[in-house]
Short mmCIF file of C-alpha atoms in Angstrom, two decimals:
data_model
loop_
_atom_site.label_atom_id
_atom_site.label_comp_id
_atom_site.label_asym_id
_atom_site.label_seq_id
_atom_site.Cartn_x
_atom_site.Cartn_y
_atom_site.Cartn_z
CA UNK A 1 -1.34 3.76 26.51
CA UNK A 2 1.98 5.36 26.71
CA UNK A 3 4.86 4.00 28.45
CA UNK A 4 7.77 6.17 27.82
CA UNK A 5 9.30 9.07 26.09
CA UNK A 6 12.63 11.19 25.40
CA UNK A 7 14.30 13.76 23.33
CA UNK A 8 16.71 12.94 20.91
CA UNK A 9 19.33 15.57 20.09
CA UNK A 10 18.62 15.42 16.70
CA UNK A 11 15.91 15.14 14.24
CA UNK A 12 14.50 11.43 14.47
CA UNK A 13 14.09 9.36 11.30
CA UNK A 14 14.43 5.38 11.95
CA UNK A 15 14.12 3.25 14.52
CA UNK A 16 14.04 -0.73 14.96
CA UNK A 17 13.53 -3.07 18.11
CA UNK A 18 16.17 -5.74 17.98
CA UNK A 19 14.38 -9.46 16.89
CA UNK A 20 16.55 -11.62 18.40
CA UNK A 21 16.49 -12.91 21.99
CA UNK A 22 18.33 -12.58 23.95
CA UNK A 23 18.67 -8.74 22.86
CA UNK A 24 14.53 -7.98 22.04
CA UNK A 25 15.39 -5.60 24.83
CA UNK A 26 17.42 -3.34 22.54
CA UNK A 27 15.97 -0.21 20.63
CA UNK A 28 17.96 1.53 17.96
CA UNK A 29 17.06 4.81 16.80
CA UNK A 30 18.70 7.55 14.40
CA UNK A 31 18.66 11.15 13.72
CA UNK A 32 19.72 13.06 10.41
CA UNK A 33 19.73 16.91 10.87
CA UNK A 34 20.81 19.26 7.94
CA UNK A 35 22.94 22.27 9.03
CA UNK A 36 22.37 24.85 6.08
CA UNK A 37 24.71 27.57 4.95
CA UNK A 38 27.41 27.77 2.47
CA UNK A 39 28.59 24.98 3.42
CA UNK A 40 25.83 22.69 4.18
CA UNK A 41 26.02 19.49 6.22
CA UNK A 42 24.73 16.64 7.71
CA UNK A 43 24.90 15.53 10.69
CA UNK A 44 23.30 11.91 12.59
CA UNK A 45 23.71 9.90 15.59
CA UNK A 46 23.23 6.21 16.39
CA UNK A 47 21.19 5.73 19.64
CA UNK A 48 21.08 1.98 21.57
CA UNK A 49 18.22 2.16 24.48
CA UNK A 50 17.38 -0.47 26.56
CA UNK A 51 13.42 -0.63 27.06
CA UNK A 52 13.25 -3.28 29.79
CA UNK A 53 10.25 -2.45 31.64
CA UNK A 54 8.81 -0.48 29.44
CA UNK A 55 11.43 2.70 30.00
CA UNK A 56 13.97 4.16 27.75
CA UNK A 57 17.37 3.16 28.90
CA UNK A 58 20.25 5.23 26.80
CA UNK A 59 23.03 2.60 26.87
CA UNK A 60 24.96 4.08 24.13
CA UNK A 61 25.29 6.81 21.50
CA UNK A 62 27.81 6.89 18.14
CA UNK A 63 28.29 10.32 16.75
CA UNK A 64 28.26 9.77 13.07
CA UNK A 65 27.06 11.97 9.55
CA UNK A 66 23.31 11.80 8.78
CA UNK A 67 21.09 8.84 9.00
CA UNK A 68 18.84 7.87 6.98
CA UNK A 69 17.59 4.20 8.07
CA UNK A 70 18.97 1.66 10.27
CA UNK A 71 18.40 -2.17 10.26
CA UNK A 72 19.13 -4.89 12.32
CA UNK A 73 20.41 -8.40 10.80
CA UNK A 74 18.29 -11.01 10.25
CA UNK A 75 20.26 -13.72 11.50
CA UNK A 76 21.09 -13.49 15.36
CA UNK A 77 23.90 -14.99 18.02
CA UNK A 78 27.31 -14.30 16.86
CA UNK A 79 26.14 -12.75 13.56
CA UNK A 80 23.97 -10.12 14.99
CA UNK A 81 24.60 -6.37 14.00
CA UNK A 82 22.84 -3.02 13.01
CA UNK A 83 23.10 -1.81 9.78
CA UNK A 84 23.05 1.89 8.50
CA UNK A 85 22.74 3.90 5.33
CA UNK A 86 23.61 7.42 5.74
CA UNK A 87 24.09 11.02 3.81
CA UNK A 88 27.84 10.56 2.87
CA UNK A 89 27.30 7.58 0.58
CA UNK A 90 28.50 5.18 3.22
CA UNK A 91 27.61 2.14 4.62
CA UNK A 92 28.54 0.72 7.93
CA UNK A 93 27.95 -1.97 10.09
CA UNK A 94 27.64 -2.15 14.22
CA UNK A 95 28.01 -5.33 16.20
CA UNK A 96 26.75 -5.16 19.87
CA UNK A 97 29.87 -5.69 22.49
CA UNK A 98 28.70 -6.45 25.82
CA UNK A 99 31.88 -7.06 27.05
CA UNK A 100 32.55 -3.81 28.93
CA UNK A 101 31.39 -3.05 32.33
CA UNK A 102 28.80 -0.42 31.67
CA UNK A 103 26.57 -2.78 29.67
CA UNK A 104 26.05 -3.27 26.17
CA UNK A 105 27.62 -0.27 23.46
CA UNK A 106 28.06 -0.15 19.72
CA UNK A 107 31.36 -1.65 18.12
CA UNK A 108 31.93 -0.32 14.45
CA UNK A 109 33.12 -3.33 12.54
CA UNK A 110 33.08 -2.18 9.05
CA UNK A 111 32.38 0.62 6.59
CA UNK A 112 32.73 1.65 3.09
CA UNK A 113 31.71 4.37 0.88
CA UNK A 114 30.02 2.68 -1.98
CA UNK A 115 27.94 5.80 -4.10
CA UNK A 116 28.84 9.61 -4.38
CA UNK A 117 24.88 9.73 -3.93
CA UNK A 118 23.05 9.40 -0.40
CA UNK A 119 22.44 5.72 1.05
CA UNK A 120 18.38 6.63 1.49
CA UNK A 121 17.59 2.99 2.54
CA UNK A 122 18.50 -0.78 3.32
CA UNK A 123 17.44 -4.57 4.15
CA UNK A 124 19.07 -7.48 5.16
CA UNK A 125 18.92 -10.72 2.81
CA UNK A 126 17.63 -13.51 4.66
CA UNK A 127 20.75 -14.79 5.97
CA UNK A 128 22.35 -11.69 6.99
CA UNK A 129 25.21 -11.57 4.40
CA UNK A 130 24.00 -9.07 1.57
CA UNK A 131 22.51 -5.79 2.19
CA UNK A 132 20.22 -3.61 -0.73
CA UNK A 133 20.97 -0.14 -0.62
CA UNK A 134 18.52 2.70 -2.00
CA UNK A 135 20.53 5.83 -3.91
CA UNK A 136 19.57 9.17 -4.30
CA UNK A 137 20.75 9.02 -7.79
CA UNK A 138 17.84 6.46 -8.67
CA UNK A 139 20.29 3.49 -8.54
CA UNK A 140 20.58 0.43 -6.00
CA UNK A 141 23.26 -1.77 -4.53
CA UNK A 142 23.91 -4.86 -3.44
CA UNK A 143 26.42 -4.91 -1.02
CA UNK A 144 28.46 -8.32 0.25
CA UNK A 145 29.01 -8.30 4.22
CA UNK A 146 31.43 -10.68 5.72
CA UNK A 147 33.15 -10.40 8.70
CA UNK A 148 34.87 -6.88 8.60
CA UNK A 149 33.68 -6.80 4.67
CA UNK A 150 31.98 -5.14 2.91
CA UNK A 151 32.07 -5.22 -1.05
CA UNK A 152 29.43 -4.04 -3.64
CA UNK A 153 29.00 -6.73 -5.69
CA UNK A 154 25.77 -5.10 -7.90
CA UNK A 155 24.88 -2.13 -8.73
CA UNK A 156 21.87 -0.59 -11.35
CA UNK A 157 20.42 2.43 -12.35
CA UNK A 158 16.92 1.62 -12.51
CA UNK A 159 14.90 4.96 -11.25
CA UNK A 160 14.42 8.24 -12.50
CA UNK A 161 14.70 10.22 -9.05
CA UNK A 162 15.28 9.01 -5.44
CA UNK A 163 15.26 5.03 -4.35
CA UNK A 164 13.64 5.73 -1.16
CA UNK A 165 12.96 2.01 -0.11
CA UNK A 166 14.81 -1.43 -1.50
CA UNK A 167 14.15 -4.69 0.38
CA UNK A 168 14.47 -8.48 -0.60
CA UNK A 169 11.76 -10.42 -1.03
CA UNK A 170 11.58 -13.08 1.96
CA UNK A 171 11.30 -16.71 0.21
CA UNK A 172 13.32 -15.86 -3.31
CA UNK A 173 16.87 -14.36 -2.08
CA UNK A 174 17.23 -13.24 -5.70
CA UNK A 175 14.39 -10.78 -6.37
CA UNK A 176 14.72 -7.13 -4.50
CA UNK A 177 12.13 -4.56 -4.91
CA UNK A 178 12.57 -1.12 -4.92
CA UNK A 179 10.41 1.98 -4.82
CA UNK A 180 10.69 5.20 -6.19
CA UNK A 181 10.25 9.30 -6.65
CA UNK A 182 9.19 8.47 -9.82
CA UNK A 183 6.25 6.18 -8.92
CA UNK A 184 7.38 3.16 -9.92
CA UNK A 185 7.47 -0.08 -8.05
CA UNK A 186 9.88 -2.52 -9.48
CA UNK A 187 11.16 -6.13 -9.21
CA UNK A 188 14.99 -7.00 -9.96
CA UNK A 189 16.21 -10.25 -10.34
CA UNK A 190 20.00 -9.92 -8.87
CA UNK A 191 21.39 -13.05 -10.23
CA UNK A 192 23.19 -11.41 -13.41
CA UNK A 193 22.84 -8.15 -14.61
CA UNK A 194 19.64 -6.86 -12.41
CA UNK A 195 19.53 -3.99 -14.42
CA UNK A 196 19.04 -5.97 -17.70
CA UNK A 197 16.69 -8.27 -15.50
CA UNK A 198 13.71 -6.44 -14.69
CA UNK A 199 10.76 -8.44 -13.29
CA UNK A 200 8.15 -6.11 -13.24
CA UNK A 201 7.70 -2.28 -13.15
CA UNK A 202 4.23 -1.20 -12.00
CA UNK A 203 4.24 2.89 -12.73
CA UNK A 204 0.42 3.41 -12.76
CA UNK A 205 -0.99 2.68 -9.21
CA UNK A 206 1.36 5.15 -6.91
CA UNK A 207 -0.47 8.49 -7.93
CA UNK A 208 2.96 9.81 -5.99
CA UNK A 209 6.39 8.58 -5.05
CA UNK A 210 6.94 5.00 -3.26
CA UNK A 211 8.34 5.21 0.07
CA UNK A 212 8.24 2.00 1.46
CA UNK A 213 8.14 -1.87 0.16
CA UNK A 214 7.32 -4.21 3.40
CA UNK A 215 6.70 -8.10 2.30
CA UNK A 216 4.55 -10.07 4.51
CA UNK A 217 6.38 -12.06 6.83
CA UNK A 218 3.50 -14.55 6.93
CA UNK A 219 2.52 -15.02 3.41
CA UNK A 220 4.85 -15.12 0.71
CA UNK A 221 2.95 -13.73 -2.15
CA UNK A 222 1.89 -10.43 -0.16
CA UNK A 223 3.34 -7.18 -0.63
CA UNK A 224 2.89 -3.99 0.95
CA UNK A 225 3.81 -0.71 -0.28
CA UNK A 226 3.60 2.88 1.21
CA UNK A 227 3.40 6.13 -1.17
CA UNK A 228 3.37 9.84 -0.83
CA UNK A 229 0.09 9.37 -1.64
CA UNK A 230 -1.38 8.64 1.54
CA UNK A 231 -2.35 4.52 0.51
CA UNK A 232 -1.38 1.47 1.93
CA UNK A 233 -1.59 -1.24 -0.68
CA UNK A 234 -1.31 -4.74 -0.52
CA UNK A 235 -0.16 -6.53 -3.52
CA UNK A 236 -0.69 -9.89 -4.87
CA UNK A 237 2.65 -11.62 -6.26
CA UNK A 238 1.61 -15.11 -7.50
CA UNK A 239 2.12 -13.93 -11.03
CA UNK A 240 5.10 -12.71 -10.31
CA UNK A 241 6.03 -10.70 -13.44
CA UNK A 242 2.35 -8.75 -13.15
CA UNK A 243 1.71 -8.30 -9.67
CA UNK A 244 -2.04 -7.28 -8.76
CA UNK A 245 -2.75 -4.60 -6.33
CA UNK A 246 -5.38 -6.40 -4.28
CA UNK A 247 -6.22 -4.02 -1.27
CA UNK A 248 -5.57 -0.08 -1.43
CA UNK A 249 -6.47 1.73 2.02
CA UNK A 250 -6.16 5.29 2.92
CA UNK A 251 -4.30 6.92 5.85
CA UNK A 252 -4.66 10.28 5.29
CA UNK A 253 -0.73 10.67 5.29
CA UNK A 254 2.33 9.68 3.43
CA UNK A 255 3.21 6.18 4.29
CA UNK A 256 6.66 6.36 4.99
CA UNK A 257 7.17 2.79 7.27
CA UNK A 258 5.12 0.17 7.48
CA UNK A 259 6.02 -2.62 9.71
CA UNK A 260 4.33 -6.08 10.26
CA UNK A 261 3.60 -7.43 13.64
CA UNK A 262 5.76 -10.23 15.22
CA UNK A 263 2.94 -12.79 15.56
CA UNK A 264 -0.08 -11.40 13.93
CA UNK A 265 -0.62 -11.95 10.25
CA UNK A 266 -1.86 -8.95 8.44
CA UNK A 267 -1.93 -6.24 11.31
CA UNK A 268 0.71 -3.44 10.73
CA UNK A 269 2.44 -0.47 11.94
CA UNK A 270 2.12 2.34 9.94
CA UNK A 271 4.02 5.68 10.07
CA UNK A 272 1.81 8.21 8.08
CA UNK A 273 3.85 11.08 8.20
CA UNK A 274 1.57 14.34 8.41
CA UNK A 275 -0.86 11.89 10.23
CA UNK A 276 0.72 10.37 12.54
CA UNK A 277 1.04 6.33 13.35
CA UNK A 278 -1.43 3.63 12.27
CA UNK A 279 -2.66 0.30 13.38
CA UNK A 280 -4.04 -1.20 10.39
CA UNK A 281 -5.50 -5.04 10.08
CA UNK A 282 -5.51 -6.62 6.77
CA UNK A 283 -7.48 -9.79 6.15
CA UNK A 284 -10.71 -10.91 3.46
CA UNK A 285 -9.45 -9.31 0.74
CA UNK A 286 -10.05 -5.13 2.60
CA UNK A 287 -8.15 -3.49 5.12
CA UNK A 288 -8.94 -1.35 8.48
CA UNK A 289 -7.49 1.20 10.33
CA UNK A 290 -8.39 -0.29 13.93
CA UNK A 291 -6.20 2.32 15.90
CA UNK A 292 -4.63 5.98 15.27
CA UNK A 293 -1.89 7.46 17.90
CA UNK A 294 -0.99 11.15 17.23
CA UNK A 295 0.55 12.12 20.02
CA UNK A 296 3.58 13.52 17.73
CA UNK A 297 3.89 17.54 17.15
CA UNK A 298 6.05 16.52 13.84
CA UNK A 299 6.50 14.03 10.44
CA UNK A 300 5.74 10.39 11.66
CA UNK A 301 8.80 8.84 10.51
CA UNK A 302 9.93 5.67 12.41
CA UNK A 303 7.93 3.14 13.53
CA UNK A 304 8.27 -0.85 14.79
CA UNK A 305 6.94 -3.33 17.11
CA UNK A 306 8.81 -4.84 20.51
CA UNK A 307 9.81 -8.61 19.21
CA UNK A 308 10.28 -10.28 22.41
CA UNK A 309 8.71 -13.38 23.62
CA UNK A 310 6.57 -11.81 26.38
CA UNK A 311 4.39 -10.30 23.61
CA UNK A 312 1.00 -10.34 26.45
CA UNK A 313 0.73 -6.85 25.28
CA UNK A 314 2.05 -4.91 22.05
CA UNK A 315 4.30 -2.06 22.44
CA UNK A 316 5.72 0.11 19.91
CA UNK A 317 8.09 2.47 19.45
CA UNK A 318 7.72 5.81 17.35
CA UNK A 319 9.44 8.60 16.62
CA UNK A 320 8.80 11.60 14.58
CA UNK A 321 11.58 14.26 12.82
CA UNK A 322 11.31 17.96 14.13
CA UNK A 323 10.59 17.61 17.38
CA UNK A 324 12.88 14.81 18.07
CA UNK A 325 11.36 12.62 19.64
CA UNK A 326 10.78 8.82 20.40
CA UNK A 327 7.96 6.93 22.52
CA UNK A 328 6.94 3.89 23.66
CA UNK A 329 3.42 2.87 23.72
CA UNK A 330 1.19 -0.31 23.60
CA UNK A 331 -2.21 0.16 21.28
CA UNK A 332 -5.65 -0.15 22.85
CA UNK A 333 -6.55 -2.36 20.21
CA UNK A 334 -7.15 -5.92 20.72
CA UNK A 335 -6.78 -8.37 18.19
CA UNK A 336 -7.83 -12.00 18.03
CA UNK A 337 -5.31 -14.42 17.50
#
């Protein structure tokens, strides 16, 4: 059922629902448009929305270059901030500052240039104070944050093409996973040296480049990864230097975001690119599409599921690139708890 839409004024790419209460309320959302010519550029804006009853609220809107993902901090109260990884090589960092009259705005706290290459992706560590950045030089960085900080502190070339997903695994704050153009999905141990420390590289089961690396939330040997090649797989990580790819499911689209639900193990969001958004369930060893929503006219690109407490009824957000625009709407499907 939908609930909301608007226009963005550029071409939307990312989007996240802040987890933390007392701010589930919030709804970021980016745009990355290319201006061609002969001299090309880039051009992105930061949008905060306020979704309380189910509406889209613009609170506030930062001008920047082009965006390529967003990401809110793990940790929350005093240390909570958005994240973003954008076309100039640069990384900065928002805090939320609720201490003007009109409401809540973003507050740049810190920023650095840390590649010459594009900053194509990023997570949070687990405690909010290192960030893994995806390169479009096939490299990734690990990237201090502290205070007004920020400080690369690793960085390896361990892809052929584009890094177009890095993200730490969720129980071991010293593997990282990233994904690739060139098909391969790898584990990095960032103690020393991740480049010389190379878990595993699995560069047989994406037929096509790996867009997205989601762990489980709920089960910490399960990983999911999204390809160009239209599968969802789920991947078994008990042996962790030969991971086994346990469920593959098809969703007729690139799977460019996958995001797990708050309080449901093994259903996800899915953004599927030329196919829209999927609801898929994942449990005895297959998975299910139990819902499709493809009420986009462009790429399914961002994707992500309200975190709040009152969570009687799913909504989502989604937003899709050309036509610019985001949406709010809560899935028919019903799922046992």
């Amino acid at each position: 059922m939908d609930a909301a839409h608007c226009y963005l004024e550029g071409n939307a790419d990312a989007l996240e629902f802040c987890p933390h209460e007392p701010h589930a309320n919030l709804l970021a959302a980016s745009t990355y448009t290319l201006e061609e010519g002969d001299l090309p550029s880039r051009s992105g804006s930061v949008y905060l929305f306020d979704i309380e009853h189910s509406r889209l609220n613009l609170l506030h809107k930062v001008d920047t270059t082009g965006v390529f993902d967003i990401r809110w901090s793990r940790g929350g109260g005093g240390s909570l901030a958005l994240a973003q990884a954008d076309a100039d090589g640069c990384l900065r960092v928002y805090k939320v500052d609720d201490s003007q009259a009109k409401g809540y705005s973003l507050r740049e706290v810190a920023g650095s240039k840390i590649s010459s290459s594009m900053c194509l992706y990023l997570d949070w560590d687990q405690s909010s104070t290192s960030i893994v950045v995806g390169l479009s030089d096939g490299s990734a960085s690990v990237v201090s944050f502290s205070d007004s900080n920020l400080e690369t502190v690793q960085e390896w070339k361990g892809h052929d093409f584009e890094v177009w997903t890095a993200s730490f695994d969720l129980n071991n704050p010293s593997l990282v996973y990233t994904g690739s153009d060139d098909c391969k999905f790898s584990c990095w141990d960032i103690r020393d040296s991740p480049g010389d420390n190379r878990v595993f590289q699995n560069s047989k089961a994406h037929t096509m480049g790996v867009c997205c690396i989601s762990p489980s939330p709920s089960d910490p040997y399960s990983v999911f990864t999204g390809s160009y090649d239209e599968t969802l797989r789920v991947w078994d990580t008990r042996s962790v230097s030969r991971p086994v790819n346990e469920i593959s499911v098809s969703l007729g689209g690139g799977v460019w975001r996958i995001k797990h639900h708050p309080s449901l193990s093994g259903v996800v969001l899915a953004a599927c690119m030329h196919n829209g958004f999927a609801v898929v369930k994942v449990s005895g060893g297959k998975g299910e599409v139990m819902e499709s929503y493809n009420k986009h006219e462009s790429l399914a690109y961002g994707a992500d599921w309200y975190k709040g407490k009152d969570q009687k009824r799913s909504l989502v957000a989604t937003c899709s690139f050309y036509d610019k625009l985001l949406r709010l709407w809560t899935p028919e499907t019903t799922f046992e708890i």
